[in-house]
PDB file of C-alpha atoms in Angstrom:
ATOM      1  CA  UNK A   1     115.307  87.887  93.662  1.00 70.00           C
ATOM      2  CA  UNK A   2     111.721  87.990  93.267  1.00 78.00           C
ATOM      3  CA  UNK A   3     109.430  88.937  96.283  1.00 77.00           C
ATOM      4  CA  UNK A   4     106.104  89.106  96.698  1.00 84.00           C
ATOM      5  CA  UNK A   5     104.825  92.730  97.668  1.00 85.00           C
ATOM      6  CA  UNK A   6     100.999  92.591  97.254  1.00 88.00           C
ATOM      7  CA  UNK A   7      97.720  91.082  96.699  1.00 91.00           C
ATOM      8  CA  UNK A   8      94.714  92.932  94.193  1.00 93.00           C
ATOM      9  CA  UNK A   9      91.888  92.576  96.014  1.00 93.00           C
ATOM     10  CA  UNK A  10      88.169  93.948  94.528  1.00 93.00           C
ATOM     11  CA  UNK A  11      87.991  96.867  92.253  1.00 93.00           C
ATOM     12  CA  UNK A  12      87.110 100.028  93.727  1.00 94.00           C
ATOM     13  CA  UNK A  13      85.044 102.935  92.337  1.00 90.00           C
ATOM     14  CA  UNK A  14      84.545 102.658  88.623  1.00 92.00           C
ATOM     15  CA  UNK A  15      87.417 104.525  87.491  1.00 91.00           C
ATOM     16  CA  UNK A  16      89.735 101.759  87.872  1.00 93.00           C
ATOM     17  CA  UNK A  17      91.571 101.544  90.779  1.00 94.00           C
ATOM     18  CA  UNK A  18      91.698  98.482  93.088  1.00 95.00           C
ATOM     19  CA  UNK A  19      92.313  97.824  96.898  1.00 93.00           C
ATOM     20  CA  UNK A  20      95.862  96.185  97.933  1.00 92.00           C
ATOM     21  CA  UNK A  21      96.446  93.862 100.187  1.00 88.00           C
ATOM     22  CA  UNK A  22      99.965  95.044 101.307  1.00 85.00           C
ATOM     23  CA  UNK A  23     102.669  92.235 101.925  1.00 78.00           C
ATOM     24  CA  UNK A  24     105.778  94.732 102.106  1.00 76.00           C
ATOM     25  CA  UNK A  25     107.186  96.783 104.817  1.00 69.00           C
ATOM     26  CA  UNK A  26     108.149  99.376 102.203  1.00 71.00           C
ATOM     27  CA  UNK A  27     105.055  99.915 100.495  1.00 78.00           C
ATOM     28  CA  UNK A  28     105.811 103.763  99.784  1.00 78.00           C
ATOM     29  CA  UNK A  29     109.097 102.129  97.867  1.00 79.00           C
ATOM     30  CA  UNK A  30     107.758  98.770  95.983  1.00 83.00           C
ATOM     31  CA  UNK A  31     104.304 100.018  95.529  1.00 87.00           C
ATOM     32  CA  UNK A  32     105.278 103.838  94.472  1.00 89.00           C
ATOM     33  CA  UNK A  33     103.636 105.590  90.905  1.00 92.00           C
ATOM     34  CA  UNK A  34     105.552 103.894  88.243  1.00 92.00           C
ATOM     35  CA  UNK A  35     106.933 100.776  89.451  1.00 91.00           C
ATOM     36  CA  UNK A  36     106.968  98.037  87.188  1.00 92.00           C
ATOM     37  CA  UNK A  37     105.911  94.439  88.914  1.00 93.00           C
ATOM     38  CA  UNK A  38     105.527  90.967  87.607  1.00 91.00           C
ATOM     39  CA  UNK A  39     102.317  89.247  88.164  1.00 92.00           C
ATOM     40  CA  UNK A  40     101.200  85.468  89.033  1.00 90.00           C
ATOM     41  CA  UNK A  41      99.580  84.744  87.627  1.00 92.00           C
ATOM     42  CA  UNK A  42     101.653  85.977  84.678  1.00 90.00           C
ATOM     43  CA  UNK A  43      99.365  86.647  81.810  1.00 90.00           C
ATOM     44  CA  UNK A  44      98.246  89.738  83.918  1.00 89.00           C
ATOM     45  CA  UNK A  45     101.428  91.391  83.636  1.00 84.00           C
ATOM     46  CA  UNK A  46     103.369  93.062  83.779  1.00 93.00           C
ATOM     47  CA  UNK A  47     101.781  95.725  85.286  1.00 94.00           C
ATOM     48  CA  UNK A  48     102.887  99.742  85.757  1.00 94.00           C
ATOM     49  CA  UNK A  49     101.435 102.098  88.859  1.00 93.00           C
ATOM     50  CA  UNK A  50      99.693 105.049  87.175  1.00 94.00           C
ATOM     51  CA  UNK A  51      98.862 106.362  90.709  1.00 93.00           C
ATOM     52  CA  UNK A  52      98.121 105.517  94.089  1.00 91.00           C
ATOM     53  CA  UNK A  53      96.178 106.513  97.373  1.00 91.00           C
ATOM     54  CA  UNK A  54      95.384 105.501 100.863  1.00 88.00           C
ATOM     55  CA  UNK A  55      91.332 105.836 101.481  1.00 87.00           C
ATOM     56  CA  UNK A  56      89.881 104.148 104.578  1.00 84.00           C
ATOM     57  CA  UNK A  57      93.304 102.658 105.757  1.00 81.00           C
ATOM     58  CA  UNK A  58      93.804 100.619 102.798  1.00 85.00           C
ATOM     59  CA  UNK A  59      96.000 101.119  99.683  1.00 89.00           C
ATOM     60  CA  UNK A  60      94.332 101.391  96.475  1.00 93.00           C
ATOM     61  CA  UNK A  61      96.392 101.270  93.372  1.00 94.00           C
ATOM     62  CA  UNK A  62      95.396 102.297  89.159  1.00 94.00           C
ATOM     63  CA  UNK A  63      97.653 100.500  86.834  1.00 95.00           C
ATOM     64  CA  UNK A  64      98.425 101.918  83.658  1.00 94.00           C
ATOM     65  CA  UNK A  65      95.640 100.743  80.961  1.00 93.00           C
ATOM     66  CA  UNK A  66      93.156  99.913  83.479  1.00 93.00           C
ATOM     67  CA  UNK A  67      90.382 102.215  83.163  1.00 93.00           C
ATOM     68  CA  UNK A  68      87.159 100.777  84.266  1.00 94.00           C
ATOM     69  CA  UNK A  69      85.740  98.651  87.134  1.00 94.00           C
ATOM     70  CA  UNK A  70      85.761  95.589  84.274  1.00 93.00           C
ATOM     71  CA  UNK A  71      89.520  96.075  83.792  1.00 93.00           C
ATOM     72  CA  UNK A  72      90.002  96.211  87.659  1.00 94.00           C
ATOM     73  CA  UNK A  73      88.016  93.029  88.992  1.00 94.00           C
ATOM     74  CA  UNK A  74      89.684  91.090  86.213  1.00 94.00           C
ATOM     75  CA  UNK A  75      92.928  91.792  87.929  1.00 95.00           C
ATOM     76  CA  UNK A  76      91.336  90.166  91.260  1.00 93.00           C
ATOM     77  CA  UNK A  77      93.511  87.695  93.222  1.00 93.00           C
ATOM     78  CA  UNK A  78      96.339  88.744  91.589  1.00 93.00           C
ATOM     79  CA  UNK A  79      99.930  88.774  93.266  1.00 92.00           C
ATOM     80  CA  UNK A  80     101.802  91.790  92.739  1.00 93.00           C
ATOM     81  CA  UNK A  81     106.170  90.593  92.509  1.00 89.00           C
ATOM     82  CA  UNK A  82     108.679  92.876  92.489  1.00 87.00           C
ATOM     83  CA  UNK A  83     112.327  92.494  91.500  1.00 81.00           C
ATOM     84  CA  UNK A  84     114.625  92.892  94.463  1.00 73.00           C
ATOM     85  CA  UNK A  85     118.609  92.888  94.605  1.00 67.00           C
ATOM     86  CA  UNK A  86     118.740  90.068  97.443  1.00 61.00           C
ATOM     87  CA  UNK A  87     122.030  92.211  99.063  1.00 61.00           C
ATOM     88  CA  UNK A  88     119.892  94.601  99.710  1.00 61.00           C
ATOM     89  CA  UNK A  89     118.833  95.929 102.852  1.00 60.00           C
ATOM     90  CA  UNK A  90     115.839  97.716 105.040  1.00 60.00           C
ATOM     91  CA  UNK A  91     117.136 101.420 105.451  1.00 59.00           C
ATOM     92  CA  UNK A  92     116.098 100.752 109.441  1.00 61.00           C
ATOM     93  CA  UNK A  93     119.144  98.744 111.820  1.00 61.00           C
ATOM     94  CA  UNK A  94     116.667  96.294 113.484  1.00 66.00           C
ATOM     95  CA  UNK A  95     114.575  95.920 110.341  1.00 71.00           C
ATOM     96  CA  UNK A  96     114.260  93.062 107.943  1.00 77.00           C
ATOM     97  CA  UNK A  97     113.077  91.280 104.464  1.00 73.00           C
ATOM     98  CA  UNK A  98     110.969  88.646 105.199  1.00 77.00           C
ATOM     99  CA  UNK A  99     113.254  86.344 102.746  1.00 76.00           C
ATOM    100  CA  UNK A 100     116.256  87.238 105.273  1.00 80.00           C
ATOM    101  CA  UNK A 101     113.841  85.690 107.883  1.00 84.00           C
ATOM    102  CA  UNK A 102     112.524  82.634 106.103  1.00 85.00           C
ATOM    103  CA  UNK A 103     114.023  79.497 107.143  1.00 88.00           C
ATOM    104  CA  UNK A 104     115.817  80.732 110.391  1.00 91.00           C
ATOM    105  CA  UNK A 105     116.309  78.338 113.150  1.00 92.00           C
ATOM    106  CA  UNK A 106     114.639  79.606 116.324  1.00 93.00           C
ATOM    107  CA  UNK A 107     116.482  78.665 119.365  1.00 92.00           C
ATOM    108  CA  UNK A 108     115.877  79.928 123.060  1.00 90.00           C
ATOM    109  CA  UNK A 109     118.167  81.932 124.990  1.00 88.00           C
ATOM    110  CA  UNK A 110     119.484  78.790 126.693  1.00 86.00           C
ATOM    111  CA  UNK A 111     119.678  76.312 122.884  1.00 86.00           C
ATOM    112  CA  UNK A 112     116.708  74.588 123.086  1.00 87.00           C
ATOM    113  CA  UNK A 113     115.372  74.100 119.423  1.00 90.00           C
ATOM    114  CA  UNK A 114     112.473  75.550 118.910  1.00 91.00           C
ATOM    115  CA  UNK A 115     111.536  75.036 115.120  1.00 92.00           C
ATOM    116  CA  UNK A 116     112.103  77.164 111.755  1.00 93.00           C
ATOM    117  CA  UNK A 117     110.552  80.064 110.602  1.00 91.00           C
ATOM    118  CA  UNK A 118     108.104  78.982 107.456  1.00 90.00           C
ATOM    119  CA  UNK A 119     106.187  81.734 107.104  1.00 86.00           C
ATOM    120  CA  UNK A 120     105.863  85.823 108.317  1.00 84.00           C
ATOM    121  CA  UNK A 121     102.183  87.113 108.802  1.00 81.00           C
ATOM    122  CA  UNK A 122     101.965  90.971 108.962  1.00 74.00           C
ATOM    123  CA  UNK A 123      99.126  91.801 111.133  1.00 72.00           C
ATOM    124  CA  UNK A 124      98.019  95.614 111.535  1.00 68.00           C
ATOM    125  CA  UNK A 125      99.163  95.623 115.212  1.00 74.00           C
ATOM    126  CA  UNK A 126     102.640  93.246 114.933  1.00 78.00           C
ATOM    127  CA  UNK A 127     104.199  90.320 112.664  1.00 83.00           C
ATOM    128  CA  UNK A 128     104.427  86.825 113.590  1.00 86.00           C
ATOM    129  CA  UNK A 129     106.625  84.541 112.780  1.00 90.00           C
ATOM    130  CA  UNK A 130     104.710  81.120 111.914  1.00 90.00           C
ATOM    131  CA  UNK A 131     107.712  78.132 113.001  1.00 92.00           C
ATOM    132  CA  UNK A 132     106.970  74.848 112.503  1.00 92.00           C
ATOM    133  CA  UNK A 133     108.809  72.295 115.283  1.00 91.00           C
ATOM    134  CA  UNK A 134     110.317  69.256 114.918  1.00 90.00           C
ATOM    135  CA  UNK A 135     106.827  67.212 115.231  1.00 90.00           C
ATOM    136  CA  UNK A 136     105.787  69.345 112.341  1.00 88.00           C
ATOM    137  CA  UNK A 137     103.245  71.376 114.760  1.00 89.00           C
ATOM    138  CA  UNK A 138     103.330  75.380 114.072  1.00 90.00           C
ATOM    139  CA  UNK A 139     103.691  78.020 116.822  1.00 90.00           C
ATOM    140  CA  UNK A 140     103.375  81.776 116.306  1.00 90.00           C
ATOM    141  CA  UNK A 141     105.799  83.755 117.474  1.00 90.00           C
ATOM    142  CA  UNK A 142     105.053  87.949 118.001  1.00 90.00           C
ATOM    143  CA  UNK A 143     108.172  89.214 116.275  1.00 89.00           C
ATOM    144  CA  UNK A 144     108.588  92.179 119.462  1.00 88.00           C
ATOM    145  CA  UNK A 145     112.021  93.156 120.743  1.00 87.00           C
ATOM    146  CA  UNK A 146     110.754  91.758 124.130  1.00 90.00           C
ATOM    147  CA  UNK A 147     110.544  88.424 122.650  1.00 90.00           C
ATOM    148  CA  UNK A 148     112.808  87.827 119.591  1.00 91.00           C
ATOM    149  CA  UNK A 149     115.979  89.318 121.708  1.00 91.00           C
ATOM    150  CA  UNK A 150     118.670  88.456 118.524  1.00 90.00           C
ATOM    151  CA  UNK A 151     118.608  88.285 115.020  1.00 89.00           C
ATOM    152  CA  UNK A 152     122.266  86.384 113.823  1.00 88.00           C
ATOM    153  CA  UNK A 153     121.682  86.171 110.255  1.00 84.00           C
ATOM    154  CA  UNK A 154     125.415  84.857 109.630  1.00 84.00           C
ATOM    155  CA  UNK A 155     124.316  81.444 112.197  1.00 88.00           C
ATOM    156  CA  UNK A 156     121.014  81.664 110.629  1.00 90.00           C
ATOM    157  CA  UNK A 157     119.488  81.819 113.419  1.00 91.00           C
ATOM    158  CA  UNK A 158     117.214  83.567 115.757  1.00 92.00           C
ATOM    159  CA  UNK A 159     117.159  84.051 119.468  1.00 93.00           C
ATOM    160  CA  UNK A 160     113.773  84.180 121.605  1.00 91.00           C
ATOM    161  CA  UNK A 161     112.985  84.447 125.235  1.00 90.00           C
ATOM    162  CA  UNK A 162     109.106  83.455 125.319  1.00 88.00           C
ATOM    163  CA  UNK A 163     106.698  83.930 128.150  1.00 87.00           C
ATOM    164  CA  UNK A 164     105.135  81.094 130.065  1.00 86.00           C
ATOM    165  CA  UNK A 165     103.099  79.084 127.613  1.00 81.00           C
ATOM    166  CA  UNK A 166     103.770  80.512 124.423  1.00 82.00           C
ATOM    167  CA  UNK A 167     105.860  77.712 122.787  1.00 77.00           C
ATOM    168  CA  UNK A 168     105.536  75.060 125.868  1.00 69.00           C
ATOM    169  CA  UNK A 169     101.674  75.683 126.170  1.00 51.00           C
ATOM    170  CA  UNK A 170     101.031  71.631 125.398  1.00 45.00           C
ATOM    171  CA  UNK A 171     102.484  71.457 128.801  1.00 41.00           C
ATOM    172  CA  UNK A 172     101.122  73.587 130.664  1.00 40.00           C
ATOM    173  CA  UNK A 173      97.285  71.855 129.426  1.00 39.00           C
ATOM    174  CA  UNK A 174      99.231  68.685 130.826  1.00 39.00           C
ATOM    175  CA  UNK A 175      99.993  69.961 133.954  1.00 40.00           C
ATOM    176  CA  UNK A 176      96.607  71.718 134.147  1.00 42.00           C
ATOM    177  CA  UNK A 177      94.906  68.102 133.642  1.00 43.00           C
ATOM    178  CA  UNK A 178      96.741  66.685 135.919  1.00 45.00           C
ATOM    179  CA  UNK A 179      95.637  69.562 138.586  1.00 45.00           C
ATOM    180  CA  UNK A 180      92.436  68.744 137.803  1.00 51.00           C
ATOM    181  CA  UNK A 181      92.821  65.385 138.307  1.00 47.00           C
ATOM    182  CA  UNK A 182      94.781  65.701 141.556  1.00 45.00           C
ATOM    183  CA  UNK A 183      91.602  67.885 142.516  1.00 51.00           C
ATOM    184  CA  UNK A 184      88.979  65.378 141.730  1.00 50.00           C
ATOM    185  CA  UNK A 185      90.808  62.865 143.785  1.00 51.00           C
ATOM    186  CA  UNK A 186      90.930  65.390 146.592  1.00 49.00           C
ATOM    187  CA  UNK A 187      87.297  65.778 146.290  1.00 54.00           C
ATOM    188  CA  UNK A 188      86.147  62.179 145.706  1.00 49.00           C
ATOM    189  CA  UNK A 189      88.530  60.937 149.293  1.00 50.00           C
ATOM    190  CA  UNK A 190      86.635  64.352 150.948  1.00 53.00           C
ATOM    191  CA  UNK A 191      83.206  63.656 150.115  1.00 52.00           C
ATOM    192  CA  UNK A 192      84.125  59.772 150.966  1.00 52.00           C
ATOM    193  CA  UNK A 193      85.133  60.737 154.402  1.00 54.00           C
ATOM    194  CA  UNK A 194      82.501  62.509 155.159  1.00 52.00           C
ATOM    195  CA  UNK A 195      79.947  59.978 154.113  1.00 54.00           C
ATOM    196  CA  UNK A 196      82.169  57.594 156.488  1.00 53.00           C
ATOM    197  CA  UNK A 197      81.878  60.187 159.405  1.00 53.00           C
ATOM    198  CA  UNK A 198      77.469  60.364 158.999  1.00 51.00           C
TER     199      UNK A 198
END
């Protein structure tokens, strides 16, 4: 199975290297000094890590043969794939590959559909799952113990307990609106019978 485990972003220094977008929990494994990747697109690869470094809190990468800023920004936008046995799995219990994730049903602790997992962002502070719901709407989901309680990867499924408003915030700006209505009214009879009083 093919993942993808990073994005080349600009070259940096003129020596070669280039900044990573990381998009792999397991960077220190995928993206370690002489892994070979695939590329897309494909006539920039394959490509072999000479060497790599952390400067600034980002990842910067040299691939074999690239020697100069030229060599680097031509390799710009480019996705970095690596080949991975699709048995395989995180070394960590309660840890998993975003292709173990993709498609999962999302159900709340009681059944009620939620939607299916389409996508996994990877933020610096937490992931989200990005589920689309039956009207074809999205809703991000913070992929936190407190919230996804259950991952059942034999049902396919997985198992939140969300806070007020975070999948059922279109009704809560309902019910909001129609407060705010309510009030108005409430106002409009007030200020009524007071003019009727004067």
């Amino acid at each position: 199975m093919q993942l993808v485990v990073g994005r080349i972003g600009r070259a940096h220094g003129i020596k070669g290297e280039v900044t990573v977008e990381v998009r792999t929990d397991e960077p220190e494994l995928r993206l370690a000094p002489g892994a070979v990747l695939a590329t897309d697109p494909a006539s920039t690869g394959p490509l072999t890590i000479e060497s790599g470094r952390v400067h600034s809190g980002r990842l910067l990468l040299r691939f074999e043969g690239v020697r100069d800023r030229t060599g680097a920004e031509a390799l710009r936008n480019t996705l970095l794939i690596a080949d991975v046995d699709p048995d395989e799995l995180p070394e960590e219990e309660d840890e998993y590959y975003d292709h173990q994730l993709m498609d999962l049903d999302v159900v709340t602790a009681d059944g009620v559909e939620v939607g299916r997992i389409t996508e996994i962002s990877h933020l610096p502070t937490q992931d989200l799952f990005i589920v689309e719901r039956p009207d074809g709407s999205e809703v991000m989901i913070p992929f936190v113990s407190e919230i996804v309680t259950e991952i059942d990867l034999e049902e396919q499924r997985a198992v939140i307990t969300p806070p007020p408003g975070l999948i059922d915030d279109q009704a809560e700006i309902a019910a909001s609106r129609d407060a705010e209505a309510i009030d108005d009214q409430a106002e409009i009879a007030s200020s009524r019978d007071a003019e009727a009083e004067s």
